Short mmCIF file of C-alpha atoms and ligand atoms in Angstrom, two decimals:
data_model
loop_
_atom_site.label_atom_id
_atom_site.label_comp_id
_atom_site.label_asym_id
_atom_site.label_seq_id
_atom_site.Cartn_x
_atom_site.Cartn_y
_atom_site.Cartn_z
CA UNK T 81 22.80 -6.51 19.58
CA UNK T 82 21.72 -3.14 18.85
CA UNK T 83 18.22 -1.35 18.52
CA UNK T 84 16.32 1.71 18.07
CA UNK T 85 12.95 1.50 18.84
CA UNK T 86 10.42 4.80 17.81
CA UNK T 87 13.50 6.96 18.98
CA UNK T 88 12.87 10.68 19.14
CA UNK T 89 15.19 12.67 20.50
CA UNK T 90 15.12 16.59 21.45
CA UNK T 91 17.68 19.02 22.31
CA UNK T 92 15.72 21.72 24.45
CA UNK T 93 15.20 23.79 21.78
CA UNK T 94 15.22 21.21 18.66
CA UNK T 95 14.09 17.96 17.91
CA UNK T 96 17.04 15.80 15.75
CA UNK T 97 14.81 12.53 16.18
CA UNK T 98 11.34 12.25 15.12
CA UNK T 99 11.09 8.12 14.48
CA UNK T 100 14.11 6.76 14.52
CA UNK T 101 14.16 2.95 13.98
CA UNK T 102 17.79 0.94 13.23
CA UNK T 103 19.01 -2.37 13.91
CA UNK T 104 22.80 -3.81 13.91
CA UNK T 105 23.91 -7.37 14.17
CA UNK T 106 26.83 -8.65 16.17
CA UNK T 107 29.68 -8.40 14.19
CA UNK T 108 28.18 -6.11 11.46
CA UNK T 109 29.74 -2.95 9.30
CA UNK T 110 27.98 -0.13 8.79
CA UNK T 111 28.40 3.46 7.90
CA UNK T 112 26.17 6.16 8.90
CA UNK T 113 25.63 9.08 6.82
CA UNK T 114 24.14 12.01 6.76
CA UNK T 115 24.03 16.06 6.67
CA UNK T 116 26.33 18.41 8.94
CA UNK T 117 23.40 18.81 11.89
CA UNK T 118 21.18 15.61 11.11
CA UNK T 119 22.00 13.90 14.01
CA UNK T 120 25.07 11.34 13.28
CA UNK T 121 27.03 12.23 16.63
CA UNK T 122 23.76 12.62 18.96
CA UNK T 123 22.87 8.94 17.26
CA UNK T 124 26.08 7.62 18.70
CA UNK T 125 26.08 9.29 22.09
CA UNK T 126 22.53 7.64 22.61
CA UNK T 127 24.36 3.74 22.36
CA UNK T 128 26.55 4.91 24.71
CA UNK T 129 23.79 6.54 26.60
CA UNK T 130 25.36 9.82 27.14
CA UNK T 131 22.51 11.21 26.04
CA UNK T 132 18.40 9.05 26.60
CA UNK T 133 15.77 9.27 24.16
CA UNK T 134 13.06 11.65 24.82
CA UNK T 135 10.24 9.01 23.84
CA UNK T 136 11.03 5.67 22.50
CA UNK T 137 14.04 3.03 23.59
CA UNK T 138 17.39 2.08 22.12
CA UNK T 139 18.89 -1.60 23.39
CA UNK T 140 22.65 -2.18 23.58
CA UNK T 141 23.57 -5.74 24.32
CA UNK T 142 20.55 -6.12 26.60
CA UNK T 143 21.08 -2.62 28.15
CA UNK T 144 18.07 -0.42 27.81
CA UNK T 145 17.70 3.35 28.04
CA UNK T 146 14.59 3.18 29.23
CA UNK T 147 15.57 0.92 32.56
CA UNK T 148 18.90 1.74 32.96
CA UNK T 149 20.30 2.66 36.32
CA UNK T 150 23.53 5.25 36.12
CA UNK T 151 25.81 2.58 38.15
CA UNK T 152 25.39 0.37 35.28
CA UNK T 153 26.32 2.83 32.66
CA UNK T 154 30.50 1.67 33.33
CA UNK T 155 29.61 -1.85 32.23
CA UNK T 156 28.15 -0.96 29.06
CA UNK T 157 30.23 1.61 28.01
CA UNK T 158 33.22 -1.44 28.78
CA UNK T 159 31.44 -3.19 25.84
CA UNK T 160 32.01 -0.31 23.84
CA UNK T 161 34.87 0.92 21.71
CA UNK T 162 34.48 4.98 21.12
CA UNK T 163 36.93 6.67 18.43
CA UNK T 164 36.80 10.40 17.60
CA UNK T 165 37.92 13.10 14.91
CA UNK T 166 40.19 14.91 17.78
CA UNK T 167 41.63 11.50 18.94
CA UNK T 168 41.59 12.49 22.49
CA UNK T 169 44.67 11.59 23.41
CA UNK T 170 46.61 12.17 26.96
CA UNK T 171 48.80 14.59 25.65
CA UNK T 172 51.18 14.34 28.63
CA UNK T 173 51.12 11.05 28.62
CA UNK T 174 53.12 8.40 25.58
CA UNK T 175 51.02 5.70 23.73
CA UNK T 176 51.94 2.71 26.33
CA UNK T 177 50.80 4.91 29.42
CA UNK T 178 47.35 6.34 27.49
CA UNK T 179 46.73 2.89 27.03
CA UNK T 180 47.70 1.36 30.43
CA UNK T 181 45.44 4.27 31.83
CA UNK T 182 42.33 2.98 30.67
CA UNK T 183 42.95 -0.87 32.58
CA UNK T 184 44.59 0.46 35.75
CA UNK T 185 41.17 1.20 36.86
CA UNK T 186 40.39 -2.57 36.00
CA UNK T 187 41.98 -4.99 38.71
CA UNK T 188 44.39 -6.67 36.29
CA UNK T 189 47.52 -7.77 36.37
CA UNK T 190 50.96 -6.22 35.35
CA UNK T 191 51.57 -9.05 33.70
CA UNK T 192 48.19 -9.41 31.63
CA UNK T 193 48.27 -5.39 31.20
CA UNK T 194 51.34 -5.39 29.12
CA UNK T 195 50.09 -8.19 27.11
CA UNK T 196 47.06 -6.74 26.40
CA UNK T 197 48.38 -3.09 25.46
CA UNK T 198 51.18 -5.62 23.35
CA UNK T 199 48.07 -7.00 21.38
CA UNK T 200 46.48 -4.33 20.55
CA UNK T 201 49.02 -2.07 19.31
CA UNK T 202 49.95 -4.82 17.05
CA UNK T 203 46.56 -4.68 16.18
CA UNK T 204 47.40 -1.26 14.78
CA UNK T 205 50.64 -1.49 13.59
CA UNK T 206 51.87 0.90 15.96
CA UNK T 207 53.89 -1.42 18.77
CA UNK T 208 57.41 0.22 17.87
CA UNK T 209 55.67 3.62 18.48
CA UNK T 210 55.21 2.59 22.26
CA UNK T 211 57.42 4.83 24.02
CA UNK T 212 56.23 8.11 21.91
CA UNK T 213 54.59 11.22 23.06
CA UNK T 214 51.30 11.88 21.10
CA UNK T 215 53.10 15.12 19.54
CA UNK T 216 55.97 12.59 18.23
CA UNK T 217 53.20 10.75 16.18
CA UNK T 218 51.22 11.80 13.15
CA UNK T 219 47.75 12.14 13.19
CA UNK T 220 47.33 8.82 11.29
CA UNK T 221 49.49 7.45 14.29
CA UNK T 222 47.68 9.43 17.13
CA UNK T 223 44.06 7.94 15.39
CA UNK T 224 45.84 4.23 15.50
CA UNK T 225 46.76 4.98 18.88
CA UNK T 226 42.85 5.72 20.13
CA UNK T 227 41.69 3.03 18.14
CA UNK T 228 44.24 0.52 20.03
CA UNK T 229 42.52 1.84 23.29
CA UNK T 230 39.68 1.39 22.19
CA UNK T 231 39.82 -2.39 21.63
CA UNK T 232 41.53 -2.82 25.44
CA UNK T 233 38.49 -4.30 26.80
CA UNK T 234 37.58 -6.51 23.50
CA UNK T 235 34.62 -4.10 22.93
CA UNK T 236 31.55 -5.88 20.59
CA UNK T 237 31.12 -2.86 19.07
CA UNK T 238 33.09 0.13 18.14
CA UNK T 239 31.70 3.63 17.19
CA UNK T 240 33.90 6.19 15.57
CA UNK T 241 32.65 9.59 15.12
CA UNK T 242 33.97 10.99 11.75
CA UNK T 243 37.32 9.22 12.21
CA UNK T 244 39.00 10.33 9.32
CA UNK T 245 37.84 14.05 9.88
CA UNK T 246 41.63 15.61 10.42
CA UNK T 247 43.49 13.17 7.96
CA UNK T 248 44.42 13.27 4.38
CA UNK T 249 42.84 10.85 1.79
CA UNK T 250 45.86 8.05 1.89
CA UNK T 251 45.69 8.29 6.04
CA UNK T 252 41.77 8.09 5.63
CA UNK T 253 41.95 4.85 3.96
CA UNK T 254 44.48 3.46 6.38
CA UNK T 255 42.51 4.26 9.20
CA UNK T 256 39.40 2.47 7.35
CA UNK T 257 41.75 -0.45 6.29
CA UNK T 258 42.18 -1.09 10.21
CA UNK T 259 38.71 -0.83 11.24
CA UNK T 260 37.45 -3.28 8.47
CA UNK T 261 39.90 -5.80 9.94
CA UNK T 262 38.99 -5.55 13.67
CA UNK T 263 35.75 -6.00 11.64
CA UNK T 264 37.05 -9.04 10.17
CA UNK T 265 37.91 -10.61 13.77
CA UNK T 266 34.14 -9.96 14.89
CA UNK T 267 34.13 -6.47 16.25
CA UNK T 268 30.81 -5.11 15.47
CA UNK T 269 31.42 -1.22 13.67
CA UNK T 270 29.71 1.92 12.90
CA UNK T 271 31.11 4.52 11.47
CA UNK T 272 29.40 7.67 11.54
CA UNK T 273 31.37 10.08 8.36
CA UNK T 274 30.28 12.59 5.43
CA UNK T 275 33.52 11.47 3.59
CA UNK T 276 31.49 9.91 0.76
CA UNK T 277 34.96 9.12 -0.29
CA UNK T 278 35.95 6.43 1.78
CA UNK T 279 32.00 5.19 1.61
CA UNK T 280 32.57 4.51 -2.12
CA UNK T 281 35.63 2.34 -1.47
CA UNK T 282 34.25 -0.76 0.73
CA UNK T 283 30.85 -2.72 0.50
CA UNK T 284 29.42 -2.19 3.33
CA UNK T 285 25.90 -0.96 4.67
CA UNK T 286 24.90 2.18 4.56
CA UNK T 287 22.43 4.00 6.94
CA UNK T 288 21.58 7.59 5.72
CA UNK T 289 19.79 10.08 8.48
CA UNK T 290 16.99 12.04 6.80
CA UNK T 291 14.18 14.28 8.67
CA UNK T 292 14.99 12.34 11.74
CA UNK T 293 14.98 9.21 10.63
CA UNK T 294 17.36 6.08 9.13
CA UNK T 295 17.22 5.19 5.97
CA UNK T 296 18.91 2.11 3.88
CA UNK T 297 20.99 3.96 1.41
CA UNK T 298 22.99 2.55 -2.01
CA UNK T 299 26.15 4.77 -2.84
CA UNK T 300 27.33 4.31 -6.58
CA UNK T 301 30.80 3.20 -6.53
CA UNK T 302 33.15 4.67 -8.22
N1 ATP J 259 24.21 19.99 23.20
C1 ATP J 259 23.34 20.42 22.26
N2 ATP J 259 22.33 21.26 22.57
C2 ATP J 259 21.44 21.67 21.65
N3 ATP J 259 21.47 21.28 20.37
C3 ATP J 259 22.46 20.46 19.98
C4 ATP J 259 23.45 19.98 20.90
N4 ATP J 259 24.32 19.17 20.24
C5 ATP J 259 23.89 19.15 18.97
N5 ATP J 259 22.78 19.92 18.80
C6 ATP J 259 22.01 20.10 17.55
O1 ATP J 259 21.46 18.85 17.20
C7 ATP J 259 21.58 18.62 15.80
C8 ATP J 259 22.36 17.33 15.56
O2 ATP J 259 23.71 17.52 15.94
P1 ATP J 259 24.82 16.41 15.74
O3 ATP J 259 26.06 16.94 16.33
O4 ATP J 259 24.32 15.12 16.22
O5 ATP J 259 24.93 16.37 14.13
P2 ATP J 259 25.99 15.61 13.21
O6 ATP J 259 25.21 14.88 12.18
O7 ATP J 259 26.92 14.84 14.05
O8 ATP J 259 26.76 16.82 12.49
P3 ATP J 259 28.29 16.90 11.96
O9 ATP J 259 28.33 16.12 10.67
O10 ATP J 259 28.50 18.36 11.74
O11 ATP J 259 29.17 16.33 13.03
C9 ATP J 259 22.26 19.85 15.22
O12 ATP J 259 21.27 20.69 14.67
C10 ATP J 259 22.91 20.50 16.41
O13 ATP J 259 22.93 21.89 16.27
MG1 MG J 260 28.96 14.93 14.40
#
């Protein structure tokens, strides 16, 4: 489902990617690891193809950096659930309306909008939280609220860029807790994080970014 092929990858002035070379499955877990500055947010930007390879290819669902045209960028990044430290929520906006945001642009229905929003707050434990600003919500909350939109258009894989960054250690595991079970339902996840902490806690795979490239890595658990 996913592929990097002989990735590098420069900045201008630096190269982050030398040989990068990663696979994930449909449906897989994974956490990516790594150094402050090794590359774990440029890694994710390329799947999403915000940012192309400067030699090599990386693959996403039969999507190719190397043949894409920008028009088809939308339908990929549909297939794609994004989750960040800083949430990125609508702040003038409550949870139901920063969710219906995202499918206005889609041509559903009403009807099949509410349902959808409905389902995925559940998702998240969050439904009775509807009606709240962002400020009204914790940051736990506010994180459950952008992973809900991220799941609106049944993504088959969902990145999240050090997700846990601006919560505290019980919130942290929460937050992991709900990711492992939209993992559970088939959702595809990669999480990129250097809080070794929540690592250590689940049995998952880890892929550690060294001198510009992946490696398989084994983290002793506690
Ligand atoms: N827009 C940019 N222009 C030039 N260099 C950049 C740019 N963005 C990132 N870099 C550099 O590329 C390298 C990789 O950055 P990246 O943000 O991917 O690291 P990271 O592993 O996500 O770090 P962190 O754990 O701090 O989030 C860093 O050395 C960074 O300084
Ligand atoms: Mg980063």
């Amino acid at each position: 489902m996913l592929s990097f092929n002989n990735v590098e990858f420069r900045y201008s002035n630096q190269i982050v990617f030398t040989d990068l070379n990663l696979e994930l499955d449909e449906g897989e877990f994974a956490f990516l690891i790594g150094k402050s500055g090794v590359g774990k947010s440029t890694l994710l930007q390329m799947i999403y193809m915000n940012l192309l390879p400067t030699s090599g290819y990386v693959r996403v669902n039969g999507y190719d950096t190397s043949t894409i045209k920008p028009r088809m960028l939308p339908h990929l990044r549909k297939k794609l659930g994004v989750i960040f430290q800083d949430f990125k929520l609508l702040r003038d906006r409550n949870v139901y309306e920063n969710l219906s945001f995202v499918l206005e642009v889609t041509n559903a229905s009403k009807k099949g909008i509410k349902k959808k929003i409905n389902d995925v707050l559940t998702d998240v434990g969050l439904s009775h939280k509807r009606l709240n600003m962002p400020d009204q919500l914790s940051g736990g909350e506010q994180q459950r609220v952008a992973i809900a939109r991220a799941l609106l258009n049944d993504p088959i894989l969902v990145l999240a860029d050090e997700p846990t960054g601006n919560l505290d250690p019980d919130t942290s595991r929460e937050i992991l807790d709900i990711l492992m079970k939209i993992n559970k339902k088939g959702t595809a996840v990669l999480v990129a994080t250097h809080n070794y902490a929540i690592v250590k806690r689940i049995n998952s795979r880890i892929i550690k970014l060294e001198n510009g490239r992946a490696y398989k890595a084994v983290i002793k658990k506690k």
